[in-house]
Structures are given as structure tokens and as C-alpha cells.
Amino acid sequence: MGVMFALAGSLMARSLARPAASVIRGRLRRLLPPLWLFAALLVPAMLYAGWRAPRGEGFGWWLRLATYVVPVGAPPYPESLGAAGGRLEQSWADEAAGPLWYLRAYLWFVVASPLLLKALRRAPWPTFLAPVALTAVIGTGVVGIPGETGLALTDFAQFGSCWVLGMAYQEGLTRKVPRYLAVSLSGFLMAFGLWWALGHAGEGGIDLNDIPLAQATWSLGFTVILFQYAPSWQALPGRLARLDRFVTLTNNRAVTIYLWHNLLILATVPLIDLLWRLPVSDGAFGTFLGDTYAGWMFLAVWPLLALAIVLLGWVEDVAAKRRPRLWPDGGGRRRA
């Protein structure tokens, strides 16, 4: 995730050569319509499955649903929904809405970018390191900020240095730091992140998503090293050129893929479970299916993802004020 935020920060810094207000409007215009389509399908599905306002929240709960329209905060969703033993796991709504935290963080980074860029130009190092310092304060329990405000600030803080790094890269500031020094310090930063994660592992082991300071330091160190060695290509070279259409398609449907991928992965389970109905599922095939279940999920998610791109991805073209396309991999343009 740190790499994604750094790349987005770099692109945002480049765009801010234009008036900031128009850049922010353009970013939000491209982000929100895919979210609206996602919410228009997900929220009614959750309500139909039995989701209701928790007792005592009343109007406030309905007001929080507005964050599905403009994700300034975390939208509400049930952690468990449906009956045990149903076609989907009871956590399907939680899994489907889980990626929305990224859109919330992205929105706040976009809005804050003009100020971050000004601060970076005036005081590069304090601006670069301030988010990590903030994570050390609010992400470790030194200062507790409850509720959705705390979650939003923690997300902003733990990936803030990666976003600022992308801006610094675009501004040419990273080239002023010797490579050996950048790589060495990043290695120490990643080592600290690993050490901190080992000391704060949960019952299920190490999960950086649950350890903000480890996430912040590891992601920043990794991204700095990646930026030091990342090649600058106008086009994919050699054999990698075969991936050009796939990369183009992914870029043109990035928001659609991100929003729907969790739900599509869950949808592979009931599809694969149909194989258990085959007469041969009681024998060696059943054993093979159970041992390779994750591989079957990996294979099954790709056609579902392609279907989502065709049926839902066009909204990204509408958001970008382009003619809607079903499969924008750039192939037709080159043939023309």
C-alpha cells in the first residue's frame, strides 16, 4: 500500500502545476462515480440480507450512510451478515466494504496535497518525517483518539510519509540524497519496523495492518529503496512489452478492480463448491480439490474480474469524461 500512496503522491504533485482547486475537483470526479456504483449495489444488498441500524443509533446511522457518497469517514457496515452455512461467509459484507478505507485516506491526501506540497518545499525533512512521528504517537497508544476520527488519522499518518515521498520524488528532492545513504537508512527503518512488528504480533501472527508504526516504517523504507532503483520507461521493454495491454487495462480500471476484488474473491467459494456435487468428489478428486482450493480460487477470480470490468468498469470512463469502453486495453487504438 505504501507504494500505491507514493505513486499517487507523485502524480498529484505533478498535477499541482495547475490550479489546485481544479486538480482536486478532477481527482474527486474520477474517484467518486465508481464508488457510487459500488455503493448502489452493495448497500441495498446488505439491507436486503437483513442489515439494520444498531439499536440506539437511529438517524445518526442513516447520516453515516452518506460516507458511501463522499468518503470523508469510514462508512458503516455489518461485521457479520446472513446465516451460518449460507452460500457466502457471514463476513462477506465486512470483506466487501473493507477496501473503502483506502478511498477515505486517498480523499484526505488529495485535499491536503496543496498544503503538503508547500510545506515540503519550505521544510522538506520535517514534512517528510512528521507522519512517522505522528504514527509513533497515535498509532502506539501514547495518545488515544477514539472512534472513526482516530482510524482516519492513523491511516493518514502511517502512509503520509509515503505520499510525501512521492511528492519529493516528483520535485527532484530525492536525487539530492546519495543512494547509499538512502538505501542504508531505509534498511535500518525496515529493520525497526520488523522488530516492532515482532514485539506486537497478534494472536494470528504478524499483520502490519494491525500494527501502524510497523506498517509506516516498513512501507516507507521499502518504498524509498524501490524509488532508488525503479527504472524510468516510456514503454515496457523487451519481453515485458507483452504485458502492455494488461497494464493498460489495469490502469484504466484500477478503481473498479480495487473496489470489487474482495467481493469477487469471496464469490469464487460458492462457485468452486459446486464441484463437490460431482460424483467423483468423494474420491481422489475430492482430496485433490481440498488440497488445492486456494489455487482454484485464484483461477476462478480472473473470469469474475473480467466480467466486473465489462459490466461495471465503464463508469470510470464516464467519470473521466471519456467515451465508455468495455475493455480498454489500448489494443484497438494501436490497430487503428
Short mmCIF file of C-alpha atoms in Angstrom, two decimals:
data_model
loop_
_atom_site.label_atom_id
_atom_site.label_comp_id
_atom_site.label_asym_id
_atom_site.label_seq_id
_atom_site.Cartn_x
_atom_site.Cartn_y
_atom_site.Cartn_z
CA MET A 1 0.00 0.00 0.00
CA GLY A 2 2.89 2.35 0.66
CA VAL A 3 3.96 2.10 -2.98
CA MET A 4 0.43 2.94 -4.14
CA PHE A 5 0.31 6.05 -1.97
CA ALA A 6 3.79 7.13 -3.08
CA LEU A 7 2.88 6.81 -6.75
CA ALA A 8 -0.34 8.71 -6.16
CA GLY A 9 1.56 11.43 -4.32
CA SER A 10 3.99 11.78 -7.20
CA LEU A 11 1.18 12.10 -9.74
CA MET A 12 -0.61 14.60 -7.52
CA ALA A 13 2.49 16.76 -7.19
CA ARG A 14 2.89 16.81 -10.97
CA SER A 15 -0.76 17.78 -11.43
CA LEU A 16 -0.46 20.64 -8.95
CA ALA A 17 1.39 22.63 -11.58
CA ARG A 18 -2.21 23.54 -12.47
CA PRO A 19 -4.59 25.40 -10.13
CA ALA A 20 -5.11 23.31 -7.00
CA ALA A 21 -8.90 23.61 -6.91
CA SER A 22 -9.32 22.24 -10.43
CA VAL A 23 -6.90 19.38 -9.71
CA ILE A 24 -8.79 18.37 -6.56
CA ARG A 25 -12.13 18.53 -8.39
CA GLY A 26 -10.73 16.37 -11.16
CA ARG A 27 -9.38 13.76 -8.74
CA LEU A 28 -12.66 13.56 -6.86
CA ARG A 29 -14.66 13.39 -10.07
CA ARG A 30 -12.70 10.32 -11.16
CA LEU A 31 -12.85 8.69 -7.73
CA LEU A 32 -16.45 9.14 -6.67
CA PRO A 33 -18.62 7.73 -9.53
CA PRO A 34 -17.09 4.22 -9.27
CA LEU A 35 -17.70 4.40 -5.51
CA TRP A 36 -21.31 5.45 -6.08
CA LEU A 37 -21.93 2.49 -8.37
CA PHE A 38 -20.30 0.17 -5.84
CA ALA A 39 -22.44 1.59 -3.03
CA ALA A 40 -25.61 1.49 -5.15
CA LEU A 41 -25.18 -2.28 -5.44
CA LEU A 42 -23.61 -3.12 -2.07
CA VAL A 43 -25.81 -1.13 0.33
CA PRO A 44 -29.17 -2.47 -0.97
CA ALA A 45 -27.70 -5.98 -0.93
CA MET A 46 -26.73 -5.59 2.73
CA LEU A 47 -30.14 -4.16 3.63
CA TYR A 48 -31.88 -6.99 1.78
CA ALA A 49 -29.75 -9.51 3.69
CA GLY A 50 -31.03 -8.13 6.98
CA TRP A 51 -28.68 -5.29 7.89
CA ARG A 52 -30.37 -2.71 10.10
CA ALA A 53 -29.33 0.28 12.17
CA PRO A 54 -27.90 -0.76 15.55
CA ARG A 55 -30.26 -0.09 18.43
CA GLY A 56 -29.85 3.41 19.77
CA GLU A 57 -28.14 4.99 16.73
CA GLY A 58 -31.25 5.95 14.77
CA PHE A 59 -30.83 8.98 12.49
CA GLY A 60 -27.09 9.14 13.08
CA TRP A 61 -26.66 5.76 11.43
CA TRP A 62 -28.55 6.87 8.34
CA LEU A 63 -26.44 10.02 8.27
CA ARG A 64 -23.28 7.91 8.31
CA LEU A 65 -24.50 6.19 5.16
CA ALA A 66 -23.62 9.46 3.41
CA THR A 67 -19.98 8.40 3.63
CA TYR A 68 -20.79 5.97 0.82
CA VAL A 69 -21.36 9.09 -1.28
CA VAL A 70 -18.40 11.18 -0.07
CA PRO A 71 -15.95 9.02 1.94
CA VAL A 72 -14.79 11.61 4.44
CA GLY A 73 -15.13 8.95 7.14
CA ALA A 74 -15.47 5.20 7.42
CA PRO A 75 -18.86 4.01 6.10
CA PRO A 76 -20.93 1.71 8.32
CA TYR A 77 -21.26 -1.98 7.52
CA PRO A 78 -22.04 -5.13 9.50
CA GLU A 79 -19.21 -7.37 10.64
CA SER A 80 -21.47 -10.39 10.29
CA LEU A 81 -24.44 -10.78 7.96
CA GLY A 82 -26.50 -13.73 6.79
CA ALA A 83 -26.99 -17.21 8.13
CA ALA A 84 -24.26 -19.64 9.06
CA GLY A 85 -23.73 -22.18 6.31
CA GLY A 86 -25.03 -19.85 3.60
CA ARG A 87 -23.60 -19.50 0.12
CA LEU A 88 -21.29 -16.71 1.28
CA GLU A 89 -19.40 -16.44 4.53
CA GLN A 90 -21.08 -14.29 7.15
CA SER A 91 -18.16 -11.85 6.88
CA TRP A 92 -18.94 -11.05 3.23
CA ALA A 93 -20.17 -7.50 3.93
CA ASP A 94 -17.14 -6.78 6.10
CA GLU A 95 -14.83 -8.08 3.38
CA ALA A 96 -16.65 -6.17 0.64
CA ALA A 97 -16.56 -2.83 2.44
CA GLY A 98 -13.05 -3.30 3.83
CA PRO A 99 -11.20 -1.64 0.91
CA LEU A 100 -13.13 1.60 1.41
CA TRP A 101 -10.59 2.79 3.98
CA TYR A 102 -8.17 3.41 1.12
CA LEU A 103 -10.60 5.71 -0.65
CA ARG A 104 -11.10 7.66 2.56
CA ALA A 105 -7.34 8.06 3.04
CA TYR A 106 -6.85 8.93 -0.64
CA LEU A 107 -9.53 11.62 -0.46
CA TRP A 108 -7.88 13.28 2.53
CA PHE A 109 -4.44 13.11 0.92
CA VAL A 110 -5.81 14.73 -2.24
CA VAL A 111 -7.45 17.55 -0.29
CA ALA A 112 -4.32 18.09 1.84
CA SER A 113 -1.86 17.89 -1.06
CA PRO A 114 -1.59 21.63 -1.85
CA LEU A 115 -0.62 22.31 1.78
CA LEU A 116 1.69 19.29 1.92
CA LEU A 117 3.49 20.40 -1.23
CA LYS A 118 4.01 23.92 0.11
CA ALA A 119 5.31 22.52 3.39
CA LEU A 120 7.62 20.12 1.55
CA ARG A 121 9.18 22.93 -0.45
CA ARG A 122 9.77 25.06 2.65
CA ALA A 123 10.83 22.35 5.12
CA PRO A 124 11.49 19.04 3.32
CA TRP A 125 12.74 16.86 6.17
CA PRO A 126 10.20 17.88 8.85
CA THR A 127 7.36 17.44 6.36
CA PHE A 128 8.70 14.06 5.27
CA LEU A 129 9.19 12.67 8.77
CA ALA A 130 6.21 14.26 10.55
CA PRO A 131 3.72 11.50 9.59
CA VAL A 132 6.00 8.79 11.02
CA ALA A 133 6.34 10.80 14.23
CA LEU A 134 2.57 11.21 14.37
CA THR A 135 2.15 7.46 13.90
CA ALA A 136 4.51 6.85 16.82
CA VAL A 137 2.19 8.96 18.97
CA ILE A 138 -1.33 7.98 17.92
CA GLY A 139 -0.60 4.55 16.46
CA THR A 140 1.01 3.10 19.56
CA GLY A 141 -1.46 4.18 22.21
CA VAL A 142 0.63 7.04 23.62
CA VAL A 143 -2.27 9.31 22.70
CA GLY A 144 -5.58 7.63 22.04
CA ILE A 145 -8.10 9.14 19.63
CA PRO A 146 -11.31 7.10 19.74
CA GLY A 147 -13.76 6.26 17.01
CA GLU A 148 -13.61 6.88 13.30
CA THR A 149 -11.58 10.06 13.78
CA GLY A 150 -8.76 8.03 15.30
CA LEU A 151 -8.89 5.46 12.50
CA ALA A 152 -8.82 8.17 9.82
CA LEU A 153 -5.89 9.99 11.44
CA THR A 154 -3.97 6.74 11.90
CA ASP A 155 -4.41 5.78 8.24
CA PHE A 156 -3.37 9.28 7.19
CA ALA A 157 -0.31 9.22 9.44
CA GLN A 158 1.03 5.76 8.67
CA PHE A 159 1.04 6.32 4.91
CA GLY A 160 1.63 10.08 4.97
CA SER A 161 5.41 9.82 4.58
CA CYS A 162 4.95 7.58 1.54
CA TRP A 163 2.67 10.17 -0.06
CA VAL A 164 5.16 12.96 0.72
CA LEU A 165 7.97 10.76 -0.64
CA GLY A 166 6.15 10.57 -3.95
CA MET A 167 5.87 14.35 -3.98
CA ALA A 168 9.56 14.71 -3.12
CA TYR A 169 10.45 12.35 -5.96
CA GLN A 170 8.43 14.43 -8.40
CA GLU A 171 10.07 17.62 -7.12
CA GLY A 172 13.54 16.12 -7.58
CA LEU A 173 14.36 16.29 -3.88
CA THR A 174 15.16 12.58 -3.55
CA ARG A 175 18.03 12.94 -6.02
CA LYS A 176 19.81 15.22 -3.55
CA VAL A 177 20.26 12.32 -1.11
CA PRO A 178 23.11 9.92 -2.01
CA ARG A 179 21.81 6.50 -2.95
CA TYR A 180 24.00 4.64 -0.47
CA LEU A 181 22.69 6.83 2.35
CA ALA A 182 19.04 6.48 1.32
CA VAL A 183 19.29 2.69 0.99
CA SER A 184 21.21 2.28 4.25
CA LEU A 185 18.81 4.39 6.30
CA SER A 186 15.84 2.66 4.69
CA GLY A 187 17.28 -0.72 5.61
CA PHE A 188 17.52 0.37 9.25
CA LEU A 189 13.98 1.72 9.06
CA MET A 190 12.65 -1.57 7.72
CA ALA A 191 14.58 -3.49 10.36
CA PHE A 192 12.98 -1.33 13.04
CA GLY A 193 9.55 -1.95 11.53
CA LEU A 194 10.15 -5.70 11.57
CA TRP A 195 11.42 -5.58 15.16
CA TRP A 196 8.39 -3.58 16.26
CA ALA A 197 6.04 -5.96 14.45
CA LEU A 198 7.62 -8.99 16.12
CA GLY A 199 7.04 -7.41 19.50
CA HIS A 200 3.41 -6.53 18.77
CA ALA A 201 2.15 -9.58 16.88
CA GLY A 202 -1.45 -10.58 17.44
CA GLU A 203 -2.95 -13.99 18.03
CA GLY A 204 -2.88 -14.72 14.31
CA GLY A 205 0.75 -13.68 13.91
CA ILE A 206 2.20 -10.58 12.30
CA ASP A 207 -0.24 -8.41 10.37
CA LEU A 208 1.14 -4.98 9.52
CA ASN A 209 -2.39 -3.69 9.01
CA ASP A 210 -2.89 -4.02 12.76
CA ILE A 211 0.48 -2.51 13.76
CA PRO A 212 0.53 1.11 12.47
CA LEU A 213 4.11 2.01 13.42
CA ALA A 214 5.49 -1.17 11.84
CA GLN A 215 3.38 -0.53 8.74
CA ALA A 216 4.59 3.07 8.50
CA THR A 217 8.30 2.34 8.88
CA TRP A 218 8.41 -0.85 6.80
CA SER A 219 6.36 0.66 3.96
CA LEU A 220 8.40 3.86 3.90
CA GLY A 221 11.74 2.05 3.90
CA PHE A 222 10.66 -0.35 1.17
CA THR A 223 9.26 2.45 -0.99
CA VAL A 224 12.41 4.58 -0.67
CA ILE A 225 14.55 1.65 -1.87
CA LEU A 226 12.12 0.91 -4.70
CA PHE A 227 12.26 4.53 -5.87
CA GLN A 228 16.05 4.42 -5.83
CA TYR A 229 16.20 1.52 -8.26
CA ALA A 230 12.95 1.84 -10.21
CA PRO A 231 13.65 2.20 -13.94
CA SER A 232 12.22 5.07 -15.94
CA TRP A 233 10.47 3.63 -19.00
CA GLN A 234 8.39 5.34 -21.63
CA ALA A 235 7.27 1.87 -22.73
CA LEU A 236 7.77 -1.66 -21.44
CA PRO A 237 11.00 -3.09 -22.91
CA GLY A 238 11.69 -6.47 -24.49
CA ARG A 239 9.54 -9.36 -23.35
CA LEU A 240 7.75 -7.15 -20.85
CA ALA A 241 6.10 -5.44 -23.81
CA ARG A 242 3.75 -8.44 -23.95
CA LEU A 243 2.21 -7.16 -20.73
CA ASP A 244 1.49 -3.72 -22.14
CA ARG A 245 -2.20 -4.35 -22.86
CA PHE A 246 -2.70 -5.93 -19.44
CA VAL A 247 -1.03 -2.96 -17.73
CA THR A 248 -3.11 -0.52 -19.79
CA LEU A 249 -6.31 -2.32 -18.88
CA THR A 250 -5.36 -2.37 -15.20
CA ASN A 251 -4.57 1.36 -15.22
CA ASN A 252 -7.85 2.20 -16.92
CA ARG A 253 -9.89 0.10 -14.48
CA ALA A 254 -7.82 0.49 -11.30
CA VAL A 255 -10.66 1.78 -9.11
CA THR A 256 -13.09 -0.89 -10.31
CA ILE A 257 -10.58 -3.66 -9.67
CA TYR A 258 -9.74 -2.33 -6.23
CA LEU A 259 -13.35 -1.85 -5.12
CA TRP A 260 -14.62 -5.23 -6.27
CA HIS A 261 -11.69 -7.61 -5.81
CA ASN A 262 -12.51 -8.67 -2.25
CA LEU A 263 -16.12 -9.50 -3.04
CA LEU A 264 -15.12 -11.35 -6.20
CA ILE A 265 -12.65 -13.49 -4.27
CA LEU A 266 -15.45 -14.41 -1.85
CA ALA A 267 -17.73 -15.19 -4.79
CA THR A 268 -15.34 -17.88 -6.01
CA VAL A 269 -16.12 -20.03 -2.95
CA PRO A 270 -19.74 -20.94 -3.80
CA LEU A 271 -18.74 -21.48 -7.42
CA ILE A 272 -15.92 -23.87 -6.55
CA ASP A 273 -18.13 -25.63 -4.02
CA LEU A 274 -20.32 -26.75 -6.90
CA LEU A 275 -17.52 -29.17 -7.79
CA TRP A 276 -18.23 -31.06 -4.57
CA ARG A 277 -21.51 -32.16 -6.13
CA LEU A 278 -19.72 -34.17 -8.80
CA PRO A 279 -19.91 -37.94 -8.32
CA VAL A 280 -16.12 -38.22 -8.22
CA SER A 281 -15.75 -35.69 -5.39
CA ASP A 282 -15.75 -38.46 -2.76
CA GLY A 283 -12.54 -39.98 -4.05
CA ALA A 284 -9.12 -38.77 -5.07
CA PHE A 285 -10.58 -35.76 -6.87
CA GLY A 286 -12.21 -34.55 -3.65
CA THR A 287 -8.89 -34.81 -1.83
CA PHE A 288 -7.14 -33.00 -4.66
CA LEU A 289 -9.80 -30.26 -4.65
CA GLY A 290 -9.42 -29.72 -0.92
CA ASP A 291 -5.62 -29.61 -1.09
CA THR A 292 -5.60 -27.13 -3.99
CA TYR A 293 -8.59 -24.98 -3.01
CA ALA A 294 -6.60 -21.73 -2.92
CA GLY A 295 -5.35 -22.41 -6.44
CA TRP A 296 -8.89 -22.94 -7.68
CA MET A 297 -9.89 -19.63 -6.11
CA PHE A 298 -7.01 -17.91 -7.90
CA LEU A 299 -8.09 -19.35 -11.24
CA ALA A 300 -11.78 -18.62 -10.71
CA VAL A 301 -11.38 -14.97 -9.73
CA TRP A 302 -9.94 -13.90 -13.10
CA PRO A 303 -13.08 -14.51 -15.21
CA LEU A 304 -15.15 -12.86 -12.47
CA LEU A 305 -12.82 -9.87 -12.54
CA ALA A 306 -13.11 -9.69 -16.33
CA LEU A 307 -16.89 -9.76 -16.00
CA ALA A 308 -16.79 -6.93 -13.46
CA ILE A 309 -14.60 -4.87 -15.78
CA VAL A 310 -17.05 -5.32 -18.65
CA LEU A 311 -20.23 -4.74 -16.63
CA LEU A 312 -19.06 -2.08 -14.17
CA GLY A 313 -15.80 -0.56 -15.38
CA TRP A 314 -17.39 1.80 -17.89
CA VAL A 315 -18.25 4.20 -15.06
CA GLU A 316 -14.55 5.10 -14.84
CA ASP A 317 -14.72 6.37 -18.42
CA VAL A 318 -17.83 8.40 -17.62
CA ALA A 319 -16.07 9.85 -14.57
CA ALA A 320 -13.09 10.82 -16.73
CA LYS A 321 -15.39 12.33 -19.39
CA ARG A 322 -14.39 9.71 -21.94
CA ARG A 323 -16.50 7.56 -24.23
CA PRO A 324 -17.46 4.41 -22.28
CA ARG A 325 -15.43 1.34 -23.26
CA LEU A 326 -15.96 -2.29 -22.33
CA TRP A 327 -12.34 -3.45 -22.50
CA PRO A 328 -9.90 -0.50 -22.59
CA ASP A 329 -6.60 -2.34 -23.06
CA GLY A 330 -5.38 0.01 -25.79
CA GLY A 331 -5.42 -2.70 -28.45
CA GLY A 332 -7.97 -1.04 -30.68
CA ARG A 333 -6.10 2.27 -30.62
CA ARG A 334 -2.86 0.65 -31.79
CA ARG A 335 -4.59 -1.30 -34.53
CA ALA A 336 -6.20 1.91 -35.74
#
